[in-house]
Amino acid sequence: MSVFFFKGVALFTPLVLFVMGAMGTFLNRRNLIIMLLCIELMLLAANLVFLTASVALDDINGQLLALWVMTAAAAETALGLALCVLHYRLRATLDVELINLMKGSQQNHAS
Amino acid sequence: MTSLVLRPLCFNSLHKKGLLMTSMFFLLSTGAWMSAALVLRSKNPVHSVFYLVLTFLHASGLLVLLGLEFFALLLLLVYIGALAIMFLFVVMLLDIPATELMAHQRGAYPVAGLLFVTLVISLVGLLWQPVETSPLVTPLWPVVQGGPLGLEFPETSWQTAAMSHSALAQLGVALYGVHVDLLLLASLLLLVAMIGAVALTLTRRVHAPLHDVFAQQSVDYQKVVSLVQQSTQAKTFT
């Protein structure tokens, strides 16, 4: 019975984690920090899928790619937090709905 | 169930250990889900960061169950030791008010539907595993399984490496020997990220002296020498 469970369930955990991260990124967007945290969650889920498949298929390349995803996540976090600090200096808020500096006008078009 | 193409996912040790490891797996994955949900639901961003750390802890426990102790330690060290602390610094540096839940969800229902469809397709593909007659069987699977198309498992260097080395040494060979281009690309990515983060957040002082590198490099040294000689002559005359 447990054999039957483990065949799919080991990939089920990162799938749910990924959907939670995607929901937090696209639906539940409140501020930029929360969106970055949710992107971290999605990258963690991708990492778990890579590692599980690597162990399941007896292939070392999955672990290599997981290492690469970790590197990309570190770089993405550094740049995202730098953008957070930069936008906070300009606008004194991190609300996602108020990010409209590239719309050509300094006024708030959201309302 | 014998016609499933997927191998039992590496849980040979789990089958022997039995119920304890199974319950550990379910416990850790449920904990990961719950802390991920709390990342989404908590109002304070500082609490969100702490719940993200909790999610990473559960994920590293899952990796220990998979038998990947190195990656579990790497997750603890890199994610919790570096990334979460960086998040905490930024969250505590900036004054972010606790925002209202469900504030900005308008117009996102197509995205929600797309995500839901993706989830359903993934669930179906996950729980209904491909059999040999399924179109989902890619050419990868028979090679991996070593079976139905008559293909033997390819005699690559991986196999001899797996026989003779531990998993970590094998990863080292793959990282530094076979796929060294990926290593160089990763180092380039880290360099770009570091320089980009510094260049984005760097602010100059208003009256800072501007170093014109081209003007500094293209100074005619003969004029400089003659100027110094004139000044010394002037000093000696006075």
CSV table of C-alpha atoms in Angstrom, one decimal:
chain,number,residue,atom,x,y,z
A,1,MET,CA,0.0,0.0,0.0
A,2,SER,CA,2.7,2.4,0.9
A,3,VAL,CA,4.5,1.5,-2.4
A,4,PHE,CA,1.4,2.6,-4.3
A,5,PHE,CA,1.3,5.8,-2.4
A,6,PHE,CA,4.9,6.7,-2.8
A,7,LYS,CA,4.9,6.5,-6.6
A,8,GLY,CA,3.1,9.7,-7.1
A,9,VAL,CA,3.0,11.3,-3.8
A,10,ALA,CA,6.7,12.1,-3.7
A,11,LEU,CA,6.0,14.5,-6.6
A,12,PHE,CA,2.7,15.6,-5.2
A,13,THR,CA,4.3,17.6,-2.4
A,14,PRO,CA,6.4,20.0,-4.6
A,15,LEU,CA,3.4,20.3,-7.0
A,16,VAL,CA,1.2,21.7,-4.2
A,17,LEU,CA,4.1,23.9,-3.0
A,18,PHE,CA,4.5,25.3,-6.5
A,19,VAL,CA,0.8,26.0,-6.9
A,20,MET,CA,0.9,27.8,-3.5
A,21,GLY,CA,3.8,29.9,-4.6
A,22,ALA,CA,2.1,30.7,-7.9
A,23,MET,CA,-1.1,31.7,-6.1
A,24,GLY,CA,0.9,34.0,-3.9
A,25,THR,CA,2.7,35.5,-6.8
A,26,PHE,CA,-0.3,36.1,-9.1
A,27,LEU,CA,-3.4,36.2,-7.0
A,28,ASN,CA,-2.5,37.3,-3.5
A,29,ARG,CA,-0.2,40.1,-4.4
A,30,ARG,CA,0.1,42.6,-1.6
A,31,ASN,CA,3.7,43.8,-1.6
A,32,LEU,CA,6.9,43.1,-3.4
A,33,ILE,CA,8.5,41.2,-0.5
A,34,ILE,CA,5.7,38.7,-0.3
A,35,MET,CA,5.9,38.1,-4.0
A,36,LEU,CA,9.6,37.5,-3.8
A,37,LEU,CA,9.0,35.0,-0.9
A,38,CYS,CA,6.5,33.2,-3.1
A,39,ILE,CA,8.9,33.0,-6.0
A,40,GLU,CA,11.4,31.4,-3.5
A,41,LEU,CA,8.7,28.9,-2.7
A,42,MET,CA,8.2,28.1,-6.4
A,43,LEU,CA,11.9,27.7,-6.8
A,44,LEU,CA,12.0,25.4,-3.8
A,45,ALA,CA,9.3,23.2,-5.4
A,46,ALA,CA,11.2,23.0,-8.6
A,47,ASN,CA,14.3,22.0,-6.7
A,48,LEU,CA,12.4,19.3,-4.9
A,49,VAL,CA,11.1,17.9,-8.3
A,50,PHE,CA,14.6,17.9,-9.7
A,51,LEU,CA,16.0,16.1,-6.7
A,52,THR,CA,13.2,13.5,-6.5
A,53,ALA,CA,13.5,12.8,-10.2
A,54,SER,CA,17.2,12.5,-9.9
A,55,VAL,CA,17.0,9.9,-7.2
A,56,ALA,CA,14.2,8.1,-9.0
A,57,LEU,CA,15.9,7.9,-12.3
A,58,ASP,CA,19.4,7.3,-10.9
A,59,ASP,CA,20.8,10.3,-12.8
A,60,ILE,CA,23.2,12.8,-11.3
A,61,ASN,CA,22.2,15.6,-13.7
A,62,GLY,CA,19.1,16.3,-11.7
A,63,GLN,CA,21.2,17.1,-8.6
A,64,LEU,CA,23.4,19.3,-10.8
A,65,LEU,CA,20.4,21.2,-12.1
A,66,ALA,CA,19.1,21.6,-8.5
A,67,LEU,CA,22.4,23.2,-7.6
A,68,TRP,CA,22.0,25.5,-10.6
A,69,VAL,CA,18.5,26.4,-9.6
A,70,MET,CA,19.9,27.3,-6.1
A,71,THR,CA,22.4,29.6,-7.7
A,72,ALA,CA,19.8,31.2,-9.8
A,73,ALA,CA,17.6,31.6,-6.8
A,74,ALA,CA,20.3,33.3,-4.9
A,75,ALA,CA,21.0,35.7,-7.8
A,76,GLU,CA,17.3,36.4,-8.2
A,77,THR,CA,16.8,37.1,-4.5
A,78,ALA,CA,19.7,39.5,-4.5
A,79,LEU,CA,18.5,41.5,-7.5
A,80,GLY,CA,14.9,41.4,-6.3
A,81,LEU,CA,15.7,42.8,-2.9
A,82,ALA,CA,17.9,45.5,-4.5
A,83,LEU,CA,14.9,46.5,-6.6
A,84,CYS,CA,12.8,46.5,-3.4
A,85,VAL,CA,15.1,48.8,-1.7
A,86,LEU,CA,15.3,51.0,-4.8
A,87,HIS,CA,11.6,51.3,-5.2
A,88,TYR,CA,11.1,51.9,-1.5
A,89,ARG,CA,13.5,54.8,-1.8
A,90,LEU,CA,11.5,56.3,-4.6
A,91,ARG,CA,8.0,55.7,-3.5
A,92,ALA,CA,8.2,54.8,0.3
A,93,THR,CA,5.8,51.9,-0.3
A,94,LEU,CA,6.1,48.4,-1.7
A,95,ASP,CA,2.5,48.0,-2.7
A,96,VAL,CA,2.3,46.2,-6.0
A,97,GLU,CA,-0.7,48.1,-7.2
A,98,LEU,CA,1.2,51.3,-6.9
A,99,ILE,CA,4.1,50.3,-9.0
A,100,ASN,CA,3.5,52.5,-12.1
A,101,LEU,CA,6.7,54.4,-12.5
A,102,MET,CA,7.1,53.2,-16.1
A,103,LYS,CA,3.7,54.3,-17.2
A,104,GLY,CA,5.0,57.7,-18.3
A,105,SER,CA,3.3,59.8,-15.7
A,106,GLN,CA,4.0,60.4,-12.1
A,107,GLN,CA,0.3,60.4,-11.2
A,108,ASN,CA,-1.4,57.3,-10.0
A,109,HIS,CA,-3.5,55.8,-12.7
A,110,ALA,CA,-4.7,52.8,-10.6
A,111,SER,CA,-7.7,54.6,-9.0
B,1,MET,CA,0.3,-2.0,-10.6
B,2,THR,CA,3.2,-4.0,-12.1
B,3,SER,CA,2.8,-2.3,-15.5
B,4,LEU,CA,3.8,1.1,-14.0
B,5,VAL,CA,6.7,2.6,-15.8
B,6,LEU,CA,7.9,4.7,-13.0
B,7,ARG,CA,10.1,2.9,-10.7
B,8,PRO,CA,9.2,3.0,-7.0
B,9,LEU,CA,10.7,6.4,-6.3
B,10,CYS,CA,13.9,5.5,-4.6
B,11,PHE,CA,12.1,4.4,-1.6
B,12,ASN,CA,13.7,1.0,-1.4
B,13,SER,CA,15.1,1.9,2.0
B,14,LEU,CA,11.7,3.3,2.9
B,15,HIS,CA,10.0,0.0,2.1
B,16,LYS,CA,12.3,-1.7,4.5
B,17,LYS,CA,12.0,0.8,7.2
B,18,GLY,CA,8.2,0.7,6.7
B,19,LEU,CA,5.7,2.7,8.5
B,20,LEU,CA,7.9,5.1,10.4
B,21,MET,CA,9.5,6.6,7.2
B,22,THR,CA,6.1,6.8,5.5
B,23,SER,CA,4.6,8.7,8.3
B,24,MET,CA,7.7,10.9,8.5
B,25,PHE,CA,7.2,11.7,4.8
B,26,PHE,CA,3.6,12.6,5.3
B,27,LEU,CA,4.3,14.6,8.4
B,28,LEU,CA,7.1,16.6,6.7
B,29,SER,CA,5.1,17.3,3.5
B,30,THR,CA,2.0,18.3,5.5
B,31,GLY,CA,4.2,20.6,7.6
B,32,ALA,CA,5.7,22.1,4.4
B,33,TRP,CA,2.2,22.7,3.0
B,34,MET,CA,0.9,24.3,6.2
B,35,SER,CA,3.9,26.6,6.6
B,36,ALA,CA,3.7,27.6,2.9
B,37,ALA,CA,0.0,28.4,3.4
B,38,LEU,CA,1.0,30.5,6.4
B,39,VAL,CA,3.6,32.3,4.2
B,40,LEU,CA,0.7,33.4,2.0
B,41,ARG,CA,-1.8,34.1,4.8
B,42,SER,CA,0.2,36.0,7.4
B,43,LYS,CA,-0.3,39.7,7.4
B,44,ASN,CA,3.2,40.7,8.7
B,45,PRO,CA,6.0,40.2,6.2
B,46,VAL,CA,8.4,39.3,9.1
B,47,HIS,CA,6.1,36.4,10.0
B,48,SER,CA,6.0,35.4,6.3
B,49,VAL,CA,9.8,35.2,6.3
B,50,PHE,CA,9.8,33.0,9.4
B,51,TYR,CA,7.2,30.7,7.9
B,52,LEU,CA,9.4,30.5,4.8
B,53,VAL,CA,12.3,29.3,7.0
B,54,LEU,CA,9.9,26.7,8.4
B,55,THR,CA,9.0,25.6,4.9
B,56,PHE,CA,12.7,25.2,4.1
B,57,LEU,CA,13.3,23.2,7.2
B,58,HIS,CA,10.5,20.8,6.2
B,59,ALA,CA,11.9,20.5,2.7
B,60,SER,CA,15.3,19.7,4.0
B,61,GLY,CA,13.7,17.0,6.1
B,62,LEU,CA,12.1,15.6,2.9
B,63,LEU,CA,15.6,15.6,1.3
B,64,VAL,CA,17.0,13.6,4.2
B,65,LEU,CA,14.2,11.1,3.6
B,66,LEU,CA,15.2,10.9,0.0
B,67,GLY,CA,18.8,10.1,1.0
B,68,LEU,CA,20.3,13.4,-0.2
B,69,GLU,CA,22.0,14.6,2.9
B,70,PHE,CA,24.3,17.0,1.1
B,71,PHE,CA,21.4,18.8,-0.5
B,72,ALA,CA,19.5,18.9,2.8
B,73,LEU,CA,22.6,20.6,4.4
B,74,LEU,CA,22.9,22.9,1.4
B,75,LEU,CA,19.3,23.9,1.8
B,76,LEU,CA,19.8,24.7,5.4
B,77,LEU,CA,23.0,26.6,4.9
B,78,VAL,CA,22.2,28.5,1.7
B,79,TYR,CA,18.5,29.2,2.0
B,80,ILE,CA,18.1,29.6,5.7
B,81,GLY,CA,21.6,30.8,6.5
B,82,ALA,CA,21.9,33.3,3.6
B,83,LEU,CA,18.6,34.0,1.8
B,84,ALA,CA,16.3,34.1,4.7
B,85,ILE,CA,18.6,36.4,6.6
B,86,MET,CA,18.9,38.7,3.6
B,87,PHE,CA,15.1,38.8,3.5
B,88,LEU,CA,14.9,39.5,7.2
B,89,PHE,CA,17.4,42.4,6.8
B,90,VAL,CA,15.4,44.0,4.0
B,91,VAL,CA,12.1,43.5,5.7
B,92,MET,CA,13.4,45.0,8.9
B,93,LEU,CA,15.2,47.7,7.1
B,94,LEU,CA,12.2,49.0,5.2
B,95,ASP,CA,9.1,50.1,7.1
B,96,ILE,CA,6.5,47.9,5.5
B,97,PRO,CA,3.1,48.1,7.1
B,98,ALA,CA,1.0,45.0,7.7
B,99,THR,CA,-1.1,45.0,4.6
B,100,GLU,CA,-4.7,43.9,4.2
B,101,LEU,CA,-5.4,40.5,3.0
B,102,MET,CA,-7.3,40.0,-0.2
B,103,ALA,CA,-6.6,43.6,-1.1
B,104,HIS,CA,-5.6,43.5,-4.7
B,105,GLN,CA,-7.2,40.4,-6.2
B,106,ARG,CA,-9.3,42.0,-8.8
B,107,GLY,CA,-8.9,41.0,-12.4
B,108,ALA,CA,-6.8,38.0,-11.6
B,109,TYR,CA,-9.5,35.3,-12.2
B,110,PRO,CA,-8.2,34.2,-15.6
B,111,VAL,CA,-4.8,33.7,-14.0
B,112,ALA,CA,-6.5,31.7,-11.3
B,113,GLY,CA,-8.3,29.6,-13.8
B,114,LEU,CA,-5.1,28.9,-15.7
B,115,LEU,CA,-3.4,27.9,-12.5
B,116,PHE,CA,-6.3,25.6,-11.6
B,117,VAL,CA,-6.2,23.9,-15.0
B,118,THR,CA,-2.5,23.4,-14.7
B,119,LEU,CA,-2.9,21.9,-11.3
B,120,VAL,CA,-5.6,19.5,-12.5
B,121,ILE,CA,-3.5,18.4,-15.5
B,122,SER,CA,-0.5,17.9,-13.3
B,123,LEU,CA,-2.6,15.9,-10.8
B,124,VAL,CA,-4.0,13.7,-13.5
B,125,GLY,CA,-0.5,13.1,-14.9
B,126,LEU,CA,0.8,12.4,-11.5
B,127,LEU,CA,-1.7,10.0,-10.1
B,128,TRP,CA,-2.4,8.2,-13.4
B,129,GLN,CA,1.0,7.0,-14.2
B,130,PRO,CA,1.9,6.2,-17.8
B,131,VAL,CA,2.0,2.6,-18.8
B,132,GLU,CA,3.9,1.1,-21.7
B,133,THR,CA,1.0,1.6,-24.2
B,134,SER,CA,0.5,5.2,-23.1
B,135,PRO,CA,1.6,8.1,-25.4
B,136,LEU,CA,3.1,9.7,-22.4
B,137,VAL,CA,5.9,7.1,-22.5
B,138,THR,CA,8.8,9.1,-23.9
B,139,PRO,CA,12.0,7.5,-25.3
B,140,LEU,CA,13.6,8.3,-22.0
B,141,TRP,CA,11.6,5.8,-20.0
B,142,PRO,CA,12.5,2.5,-21.7
B,143,VAL,CA,16.2,3.4,-21.5
B,144,VAL,CA,15.8,4.2,-17.9
B,145,GLN,CA,13.8,1.2,-17.1
B,146,GLY,CA,16.1,-1.0,-19.3
B,147,GLY,CA,13.1,-3.0,-20.5
B,148,PRO,CA,10.3,-2.9,-23.0
B,149,LEU,CA,11.9,-1.6,-26.1
B,150,GLY,CA,14.8,-4.0,-25.8
B,151,LEU,CA,17.3,-1.2,-25.0
B,152,GLU,CA,19.8,-2.0,-22.4
B,153,PHE,CA,20.9,0.6,-19.9
B,154,PRO,CA,23.6,2.5,-21.7
B,155,GLU,CA,27.1,1.8,-20.5
B,156,THR,CA,28.1,5.4,-19.7
B,157,SER,CA,30.6,6.7,-17.3
B,158,TRP,CA,27.8,7.3,-14.9
B,159,GLN,CA,27.3,3.7,-14.2
B,160,THR,CA,30.9,3.0,-13.4
B,161,ALA,CA,31.1,6.1,-11.4
B,162,ALA,CA,28.0,5.0,-9.5
B,163,MET,CA,29.6,1.7,-8.7
B,164,SER,CA,32.8,3.1,-7.5
B,165,HIS,CA,32.1,6.5,-5.9
B,166,SER,CA,29.7,7.9,-3.5
B,167,ALA,CA,27.0,10.2,-4.6
B,168,LEU,CA,28.8,13.3,-3.6
B,169,ALA,CA,32.0,12.4,-5.4
B,170,GLN,CA,29.9,11.6,-8.4
B,171,LEU,CA,28.3,15.1,-8.2
B,172,GLY,CA,31.7,16.6,-8.0
B,173,VAL,CA,32.8,14.8,-11.2
B,174,ALA,CA,29.6,15.9,-12.9
B,175,LEU,CA,30.0,19.5,-11.7
B,176,TYR,CA,33.7,20.1,-12.2
B,177,GLY,CA,34.4,17.6,-15.0
B,178,VAL,CA,31.6,16.9,-17.3
B,179,HIS,CA,29.4,20.0,-17.1
B,180,VAL,CA,32.0,22.6,-16.3
B,181,ASP,CA,30.3,25.0,-18.7
B,182,LEU,CA,27.3,25.1,-16.4
B,183,LEU,CA,29.7,25.9,-13.5
B,184,LEU,CA,31.2,28.8,-15.5
B,185,LEU,CA,27.7,30.0,-16.4
B,186,ALA,CA,26.6,29.9,-12.8
B,187,SER,CA,29.7,31.8,-11.7
B,188,LEU,CA,29.0,34.4,-14.4
B,189,LEU,CA,25.4,34.6,-13.2
B,190,LEU,CA,26.5,35.2,-9.6
B,191,LEU,CA,28.9,37.9,-10.8
B,192,VAL,CA,26.2,39.7,-12.8
B,193,ALA,CA,23.8,39.5,-9.8
B,194,MET,CA,26.4,40.9,-7.4
B,195,ILE,CA,27.4,43.7,-9.6
B,196,GLY,CA,23.8,44.4,-10.5
B,197,ALA,CA,22.7,44.6,-6.9
B,198,VAL,CA,25.6,46.9,-6.0
B,199,ALA,CA,25.0,49.1,-9.0
B,200,LEU,CA,21.3,49.3,-8.4
B,201,THR,CA,21.5,50.4,-4.8
B,202,LEU,CA,24.6,52.5,-5.0
B,203,THR,CA,24.0,56.2,-4.4
B,204,ARG,CA,26.6,58.9,-4.9
B,205,ARG,CA,27.1,61.8,-2.7
B,206,VAL,CA,26.0,65.0,-4.3
B,207,HIS,CA,29.3,66.8,-4.4
B,208,ALA,CA,31.5,63.7,-4.7
B,209,PRO,CA,34.5,64.3,-6.9
B,210,LEU,CA,33.9,62.8,-10.3
B,211,HIS,CA,36.7,60.5,-11.4
B,212,ASP,CA,37.0,60.8,-15.2
B,213,VAL,CA,39.0,57.7,-15.9
B,214,PHE,CA,39.6,58.5,-19.5
B,215,ALA,CA,41.0,62.0,-18.7
B,216,GLN,CA,43.1,60.5,-16.0
B,217,GLN,CA,44.5,57.8,-18.3
B,218,SER,CA,45.1,60.2,-21.2
B,219,VAL,CA,47.3,62.8,-19.4
B,220,ASP,CA,50.4,63.7,-21.3
B,221,TYR,CA,53.2,62.9,-18.9
B,222,GLN,CA,55.6,65.3,-20.6
B,223,LYS,CA,53.4,68.3,-19.8
B,224,VAL,CA,53.1,67.1,-16.2
B,225,VAL,CA,56.8,66.8,-15.9
B,226,SER,CA,57.4,70.2,-17.3
B,227,LEU,CA,54.8,71.7,-15.0
B,228,VAL,CA,56.5,70.2,-11.9
B,229,GLN,CA,59.8,71.6,-13.1
B,230,GLN,CA,58.4,75.1,-13.5
B,231,SER,CA,57.0,75.0,-10.0
B,232,THR,CA,60.2,73.8,-8.5
B,233,GLN,CA,62.1,76.6,-10.4
B,234,ALA,CA,59.6,79.1,-9.1
B,235,LYS,CA,60.2,77.8,-5.6
B,236,THR,CA,63.9,78.1,-5.9
B,237,PHE,CA,63.8,81.6,-7.3
B,238,THR,CA,61.6,82.8,-4.5
